[in-house]
XYZ file of C-alpha atoms in Angstrom:
500
model
C 0.066 0.031 -0.006
C 0.973 3.544 -0.833
C 2.537 5.244 2.274
C 0.438 8.278 3.482
C 2.026 10.086 6.492
C -1.109 11.763 7.566
C -2.975 8.505 7.736
C -0.092 7.131 9.763
C -0.249 10.269 12.212
C -4.027 9.924 12.439
C -3.758 6.311 13.339
C -1.197 6.992 16.044
C -3.233 9.839 17.543
C -6.312 7.791 17.597
C -4.493 5.005 19.601
C -2.899 7.403 22.168
C -4.520 9.193 25.010
C -5.904 12.717 24.690
C -3.265 15.519 25.106
C -3.189 17.295 28.446
C -4.539 20.845 28.519
C -1.900 23.452 29.664
C -2.523 24.923 33.062
C -4.587 28.082 33.417
C -8.198 29.334 33.649
C -10.754 27.550 31.790
C -11.970 29.278 28.576
C -15.268 31.134 28.726
C -18.037 29.526 26.659
C -18.978 31.365 23.396
C -22.090 33.442 23.752
C -24.590 33.937 21.020
C -24.784 37.496 19.455
C -27.790 39.350 20.627
C -27.172 42.783 18.681
C -30.236 44.333 16.966
C -30.260 47.310 14.308
C -30.969 50.702 15.522
C -34.430 51.959 14.908
C -35.008 52.831 11.252
C -31.948 50.903 10.140
C -32.727 47.638 8.299
C -30.843 44.434 8.947
C -28.649 44.867 5.820
C -27.551 48.403 6.707
C -29.917 50.650 4.622
C -31.970 53.426 6.303
C -35.644 53.501 5.832
C -36.806 56.183 3.270
C -38.883 58.177 5.846
C -36.004 58.145 8.333
C -33.527 58.981 5.629
C -35.524 61.941 4.453
C -35.708 63.237 8.068
C -31.982 62.776 8.514
C -31.227 64.467 5.235
C -33.376 67.548 6.009
C -31.674 67.801 9.342
C -28.242 67.589 7.835
C -29.215 70.112 5.043
C -30.515 72.728 7.602
C -27.341 72.360 9.712
C -25.029 72.476 6.505
C -26.600 75.840 5.424
C -25.695 77.526 8.728
C -22.085 76.667 8.324
C -19.323 79.086 7.172
C -17.719 78.503 3.706
C -14.672 77.027 5.209
C -16.766 74.626 7.376
C -18.743 73.674 4.336
C -15.470 72.888 2.462
C -14.210 70.830 5.226
C -17.455 68.846 5.514
C -17.409 68.106 1.748
C -13.713 67.079 1.928
C -14.572 64.758 4.707
C -17.514 63.250 2.839
C -15.346 62.841 -0.255
C -12.656 61.022 1.690
C -15.324 58.562 2.830
C -16.777 58.055 -0.665
C -16.134 55.200 -2.883
C -15.782 54.920 -6.600
C -19.467 54.926 -7.257
C -19.941 58.101 -5.243
C -16.974 59.941 -6.878
C -18.191 59.038 -10.364
C -21.640 60.357 -9.492
C -20.162 63.512 -8.127
C -18.013 63.968 -11.258
C -20.946 63.732 -13.576
C -23.111 66.121 -11.697
C -20.344 68.728 -11.205
C -19.824 68.822 -15.043
C -23.593 69.553 -15.523
C -23.585 72.217 -12.892
C -20.366 74.052 -13.600
C -20.000 73.568 -17.397
C -23.355 74.581 -18.818
C -23.315 74.776 -22.606
C -25.044 78.116 -23.375
C -24.853 77.698 -27.056
C -26.828 74.367 -26.675
C -29.277 75.694 -24.133
C -30.083 79.222 -25.499
C -32.288 80.062 -28.459
C -30.280 80.496 -31.689
C -31.077 84.215 -31.843
C -29.574 84.873 -28.312
C -26.520 82.745 -29.242
C -25.848 84.837 -32.322
C -26.325 88.057 -30.277
C -23.761 86.957 -27.735
C -21.243 85.746 -30.465
C -21.300 89.239 -31.965
C -19.298 90.524 -28.893
C -16.346 88.157 -29.665
C -13.514 89.041 -31.931
C -12.775 86.772 -34.932
C -9.663 84.994 -33.415
C -11.798 84.020 -30.361
C -14.637 82.847 -32.556
C -12.254 80.577 -34.414
C -11.031 79.164 -30.923
C -14.631 78.530 -30.027
C -15.095 76.507 -33.192
C -12.553 74.025 -31.833
C -14.638 73.415 -28.572
C -17.004 70.748 -30.074
C -18.968 69.956 -33.207
C -22.065 71.661 -31.830
C -20.223 74.878 -31.257
C -18.553 74.868 -34.584
C -21.978 74.186 -36.339
C -23.633 77.173 -34.455
C -20.698 79.612 -34.923
C -20.152 78.628 -38.643
C -23.761 79.666 -39.610
C -23.740 82.967 -37.830
C -23.678 85.008 -41.023
C -23.660 88.466 -39.450
C -20.721 87.636 -37.232
C -18.591 86.561 -40.076
C -19.634 89.380 -42.540
C -18.544 91.887 -39.788
C -15.284 90.021 -39.379
C -14.658 90.171 -43.139
C -15.417 93.945 -43.166
C -12.737 94.324 -40.430
C -10.246 92.989 -42.822
C -11.249 95.316 -45.639
C -13.280 92.562 -47.476
C -16.256 93.478 -49.736
C -19.629 92.098 -48.701
C -22.135 90.761 -51.189
C -25.480 90.490 -49.293
C -27.081 88.474 -52.013
C -25.129 85.321 -51.131
C -27.399 83.144 -49.056
C -24.999 80.307 -48.200
C -24.558 80.453 -44.473
C -21.199 78.739 -44.429
C -19.841 81.056 -47.186
C -18.674 83.936 -45.030
C -16.696 81.810 -42.614
C -14.748 80.412 -45.526
C -14.226 83.947 -47.023
C -13.025 85.137 -43.625
C -10.520 82.390 -43.347
C -9.223 83.180 -46.961
C -9.118 86.923 -46.016
C -6.986 86.121 -42.984
C -4.642 84.034 -45.114
C -4.303 86.789 -47.702
C -3.565 89.560 -45.095
C -0.903 87.181 -43.482
C 0.597 86.604 -46.858
C 0.899 90.356 -47.362
C 2.458 90.711 -44.020
C 4.894 87.747 -44.619
C 5.730 88.883 -48.199
C 4.041 85.785 -49.648
C 1.104 87.334 -51.532
C 2.897 88.109 -54.759
C 5.123 86.656 -57.406
C 7.197 88.186 -60.171
C 7.793 87.727 -63.835
C 9.353 89.614 -66.804
C 8.403 90.591 -70.299
C 11.360 90.587 -72.829
C 10.951 91.796 -76.316
C 12.051 95.452 -76.622
C 15.531 96.508 -77.734
C 15.498 99.942 -76.266
C 14.246 101.914 -73.359
C 10.570 101.453 -72.478
C 9.066 104.917 -71.685
C 5.304 104.246 -71.683
C 2.959 101.672 -70.026
C -0.752 101.236 -70.027
C -2.758 98.318 -68.565
C -6.376 97.190 -69.115
C -8.188 93.964 -68.602
C -5.267 91.662 -68.265
C -3.387 93.320 -71.204
C -0.239 95.577 -70.923
C 0.802 97.914 -73.701
C 4.395 99.119 -73.825
C 5.928 101.880 -75.867
C 9.618 101.952 -76.466
C 12.446 103.971 -77.942
C 12.977 101.142 -80.436
C 10.142 102.678 -82.519
C 7.678 99.965 -81.582
C 4.623 99.340 -79.311
C 3.770 95.826 -78.053
C 0.620 94.344 -76.437
C 1.160 91.653 -73.820
C -0.921 89.067 -72.055
C 0.435 89.469 -68.443
C -0.739 86.042 -67.382
C 1.012 84.018 -70.135
C 3.824 86.637 -70.856
C 3.010 86.304 -74.607
C 3.195 89.235 -77.042
C -0.216 89.481 -78.719
C 0.493 92.471 -81.110
C 3.667 94.272 -82.102
C 3.467 97.336 -84.421
C 5.999 99.807 -85.725
C 5.452 103.384 -84.303
C 7.329 106.522 -83.420
C 9.139 106.950 -79.994
C 6.402 106.523 -77.476
C 6.123 108.792 -74.394
C 2.467 107.794 -73.720
C 0.135 105.026 -74.861
C -3.563 104.192 -74.394
C -5.468 101.479 -76.107
C -8.729 99.417 -76.640
C -9.658 96.387 -78.570
C -9.374 97.946 -82.129
C -6.890 100.924 -81.780
C -3.748 102.238 -80.046
C -3.185 105.909 -79.407
C 0.344 107.024 -78.848
C 1.991 110.400 -77.747
C 5.550 110.906 -78.819
C 8.739 112.744 -78.161
C 8.380 113.997 -81.800
C 5.596 116.402 -80.721
C 2.902 114.292 -82.447
C 0.077 111.986 -81.561
C -0.957 108.979 -83.705
C -3.741 106.489 -83.717
C -2.944 102.976 -84.992
C -5.043 99.874 -86.016
C -4.030 96.670 -84.099
C -4.950 94.224 -86.649
C -3.109 95.875 -89.515
C -0.573 98.010 -87.702
C -1.445 100.914 -89.903
C -1.541 104.560 -88.710
C -5.128 105.734 -89.172
C -4.781 109.340 -87.824
C -1.944 111.781 -87.156
C -2.441 114.647 -84.764
C -0.013 117.594 -85.206
C -0.102 120.859 -83.304
C 2.094 120.579 -80.195
C 5.594 122.165 -80.053
C 6.854 119.930 -77.362
C 6.881 116.251 -76.407
C 3.432 114.767 -75.774
C 3.594 113.320 -72.229
C -0.037 112.171 -71.727
C -3.134 111.274 -73.814
C -6.671 110.220 -73.049
C -9.702 109.819 -75.158
C -13.432 109.084 -75.245
C -15.237 107.263 -78.196
C -18.534 108.428 -76.910
C -17.458 112.084 -77.207
C -15.291 111.497 -80.226
C -12.630 113.440 -78.369
C -8.980 112.985 -77.682
C -7.049 115.246 -75.175
C -3.251 115.534 -74.752
C -0.791 117.110 -72.398
C 2.619 118.408 -73.616
C 5.875 119.904 -72.686
C 4.821 123.093 -74.481
C 2.678 123.914 -71.326
C -0.572 123.389 -73.195
C -3.512 120.904 -73.293
C -5.105 120.270 -76.682
C -8.611 118.821 -77.389
C -8.916 116.900 -80.721
C -11.564 115.273 -82.771
C -10.700 111.594 -82.461
C -12.231 110.631 -85.854
C -10.803 113.463 -87.913
C -7.610 114.540 -86.137
C -8.569 118.200 -86.188
C -7.643 120.322 -83.073
C -10.786 121.649 -81.413
C -9.232 123.703 -78.602
C -5.984 124.606 -76.985
C -5.936 125.304 -73.147
C -3.059 127.515 -72.218
C -3.266 128.253 -68.493
C -0.361 125.932 -67.389
C 3.078 127.322 -66.763
C 4.897 124.012 -66.520
C 5.033 120.693 -68.395
C 1.621 119.033 -68.481
C 2.412 115.559 -67.414
C -1.013 114.153 -66.986
C -4.484 114.543 -68.610
C -7.553 112.593 -67.495
C -10.939 112.564 -69.270
C -13.756 111.299 -66.890
C -17.571 111.485 -66.387
C -18.536 113.447 -63.205
C -20.568 111.438 -60.640
C -21.481 114.310 -58.275
C -23.107 117.754 -58.698
C -21.758 121.138 -57.912
C -22.296 124.755 -59.027
C -19.957 124.168 -61.952
C -20.996 120.734 -63.222
C -23.586 118.157 -62.817
C -23.592 114.334 -62.893
C -22.923 112.912 -66.366
C -20.817 115.816 -67.507
C -17.479 114.977 -69.025
C -14.643 116.620 -67.073
C -10.921 117.132 -68.111
C -8.239 117.192 -65.526
C -4.732 118.363 -66.319
C -1.758 118.409 -63.993
C 1.666 119.932 -63.990
C 4.434 120.180 -61.351
C 2.394 122.415 -58.979
C -1.272 122.466 -59.985
C -4.207 120.378 -61.086
C -6.670 122.218 -63.337
C -10.316 121.288 -63.945
C -11.860 122.072 -67.380
C -15.321 121.469 -68.898
C -15.554 119.452 -72.056
C -18.149 119.906 -74.862
C -19.663 123.224 -73.602
C -17.742 125.928 -75.587
C -14.669 126.169 -77.739
C -12.862 128.781 -75.625
C -13.597 127.136 -72.350
C -12.208 128.525 -69.036
C -10.643 126.566 -66.242
C -13.268 125.725 -63.594
C -10.884 125.246 -60.700
C -7.248 125.139 -59.865
C -6.167 122.830 -57.088
C -2.775 123.000 -55.366
C -1.160 121.931 -52.101
C 0.555 125.259 -51.392
C -0.209 128.721 -52.642
C 3.459 129.757 -53.117
C 4.422 126.685 -55.233
C 6.767 125.510 -52.485
C 5.444 121.933 -52.568
C 5.573 119.867 -55.795
C 2.924 117.405 -56.866
C 3.847 113.907 -58.095
C 3.066 113.348 -61.725
C 0.170 110.847 -61.066
C -3.503 112.011 -60.730
C -6.469 109.774 -59.941
C -9.982 110.850 -60.661
C -12.965 108.515 -60.339
C -15.760 111.170 -60.819
C -16.152 111.709 -57.099
C -12.731 112.435 -55.743
C -9.297 113.718 -57.025
C -6.218 112.138 -55.508
C -2.662 113.176 -55.840
C 0.581 112.782 -53.806
C 3.162 115.382 -52.857
C 6.283 115.473 -50.875
C 4.076 115.933 -47.704
C 1.713 112.949 -48.225
C -1.458 111.916 -50.076
C -4.126 114.514 -50.688
C -7.793 113.764 -51.596
C -10.133 116.437 -52.762
C -14.049 116.179 -52.771
C -14.990 116.828 -56.506
C -18.365 118.457 -55.437
C -16.884 121.089 -53.187
C -13.163 121.067 -54.314
C -12.208 120.902 -50.648
C -9.391 118.781 -49.393
C -11.128 116.131 -47.245
C -8.166 113.922 -46.332
C -4.327 114.225 -45.957
C -2.468 111.068 -45.218
C 1.084 111.662 -43.814
C 3.028 108.680 -44.996
C 6.228 107.506 -43.351
C 9.252 108.764 -45.230
C 6.855 110.761 -47.387
C 9.637 112.348 -49.380
C 10.513 108.912 -50.914
C 7.028 107.279 -51.239
C 5.032 107.754 -54.445
C 1.372 107.005 -54.979
C 0.351 104.258 -57.450
C -3.352 104.028 -56.723
C -5.751 104.677 -53.813
C -8.995 102.838 -53.067
C -11.713 102.908 -50.288
C -9.710 100.460 -48.049
C -6.151 100.192 -49.251
C -3.563 102.420 -51.019
C -0.762 101.084 -53.182
C 2.539 103.054 -52.686
C 6.212 102.464 -53.771
C 9.638 103.815 -53.285
C 12.923 102.846 -54.743
C 13.075 99.523 -52.887
C 9.682 98.302 -51.925
C 5.926 98.134 -53.013
C 3.781 99.134 -49.966
C 0.117 98.281 -49.093
C -1.366 100.719 -46.717
C -4.695 100.137 -44.768
C -6.437 103.604 -45.101
C -8.445 102.967 -42.019
C -5.478 102.885 -39.700
C -3.066 104.539 -42.203
C -0.588 101.774 -41.438
C 1.433 99.733 -43.891
C 0.215 96.200 -43.742
C 2.508 94.706 -46.285
C 5.405 95.344 -48.593
C 7.149 93.701 -51.390
C 10.765 94.078 -52.622
C 11.398 95.706 -55.914
C 14.532 95.557 -58.202
C 16.423 98.616 -59.384
C 13.805 99.694 -61.932
C 14.003 102.677 -64.357
C 12.818 105.855 -62.783
C 10.881 108.428 -64.666
C 10.032 112.006 -63.470
C 6.908 111.883 -65.583
C 5.680 108.773 -63.909
C 5.160 107.001 -67.218
C 7.524 104.115 -66.726
C 5.621 102.403 -63.906
C 1.952 101.763 -63.132
C -0.599 99.876 -60.955
C -2.356 96.890 -62.431
C -5.661 95.706 -61.197
C -7.065 98.212 -58.631
C -10.504 96.889 -57.645
C -9.004 95.092 -54.644
C -7.957 98.500 -53.230
C -11.586 99.136 -52.291
C -11.873 95.795 -50.591
C -10.871 92.184 -51.333
C -13.686 89.886 -52.128
C -11.913 86.467 -52.776
C -11.992 86.975 -56.575
C -10.323 90.247 -57.315
C -6.986 89.288 -55.728
C -5.504 88.030 -59.008
C -3.675 89.380 -62.024
C -1.206 92.305 -62.291
C -0.307 94.454 -59.160
C 2.539 96.579 -60.482
C 4.542 96.995 -63.574
C 7.770 98.937 -64.398
C 10.384 99.180 -67.121
C 13.954 97.999 -66.304
C 17.434 99.224 -67.364
C 17.729 96.023 -69.549
C 14.717 97.038 -71.551
C 12.437 94.423 -70.055
C 9.348 94.840 -68.035
C 9.180 93.784 -64.406
C 5.768 92.385 -63.243
C 4.473 91.947 -59.759
C 1.388 89.715 -59.759
C -0.945 88.094 -57.160
C 0.148 84.620 -56.336
C -2.566 82.193 -57.393
C -4.507 80.005 -54.982
C -3.761 82.253 -52.113
């Protein structure tokens, strides 16, 4: 048989006498438990509901009378006695009590009203809280429209897409940041002339250049391709449309050319000095020119006959502008064609189409003693006249002829005006292209320029698309921004970077 020690031990113990008890007092016999639960406490430890409510009311009335520190100490003690179930219950209820989602609880109209008080960066942070917040904030059209306006963005109220304006704001933020970081533009060059380029004119994506090589060329600025090239005289000024090109020359003449055939259709003779500026209106059948002979001439565009010579200037006439008036005054009414001519010190306003020997309606100047020179660039949109001087930018109201705004630019002796809109102004100097926010009169972006060819008449550089200066809209930030002729006879272009 298998040996099992415990069986052997049991067997020996069973044969021997019982072991003697050690000396000492005899043990007390075990007594039966006679404990009973307190009144109101069930045998399994739970308090009856009626008694629990009474106890809870008593505890609550006592808790209310405690000081804040005593309340905190009481809660700390209860928390220390709590288990996992109680702590989880406490955590869930505290989140509901302390973190109330007002955007979820309030009516949508009240939520929109509260959101209007937040600035755009805060709104974008709020969109990251949860999907519900992002959904509510994204459809708050009025909030995002105002945010876009704050960045100088044009608002089209006809757009009904509720998510449109948040997307537009994000694009506007990217564009403004690109302007600040010098990432909004790109450059290219047009190569084709063999001599100095004196004259530039831009319209609808096409750039016309007039050169000393006796030619004028029409370029597509997006592709860099030359569309037309015709033989001309030496060009000091150019302007074109789909059918024709008008050029002013250093040989004292003006010519009109047909793009398709390259033929000269009209020749305008009468000036005794170089023709620095030309403008025309097909509706009026009128061409105007400004010359180094201190005169402004008015011509019949279709016949080439000189209709009038304006002789009140005492300096080279470097700019002429023919434009329809959009405001009314004692001297003109809306719809009247107005001629502006500018020299080194003055801007003169003339009527067109009223009389042969017309008189100057108004002379505008920055100083009465001719101590301050005007830059050779005049902007006129039918409502306001804008020109720059050594002191800054000047804006006249065309209805009253009063100066309504003067912008003192930093380093104003070096900055020149390219174009001015309702929101932004485009300026430049010998090194940079500047974008100024007219609401704050601060420069919000700049772009480096190469050593371009400088012209005292301002004909060798120009602004491209200018609609964005009155407010970006997500579509007008494209195309040409700035063009200038270079010492190597090329044309340097600054364009908006695509997919900004």
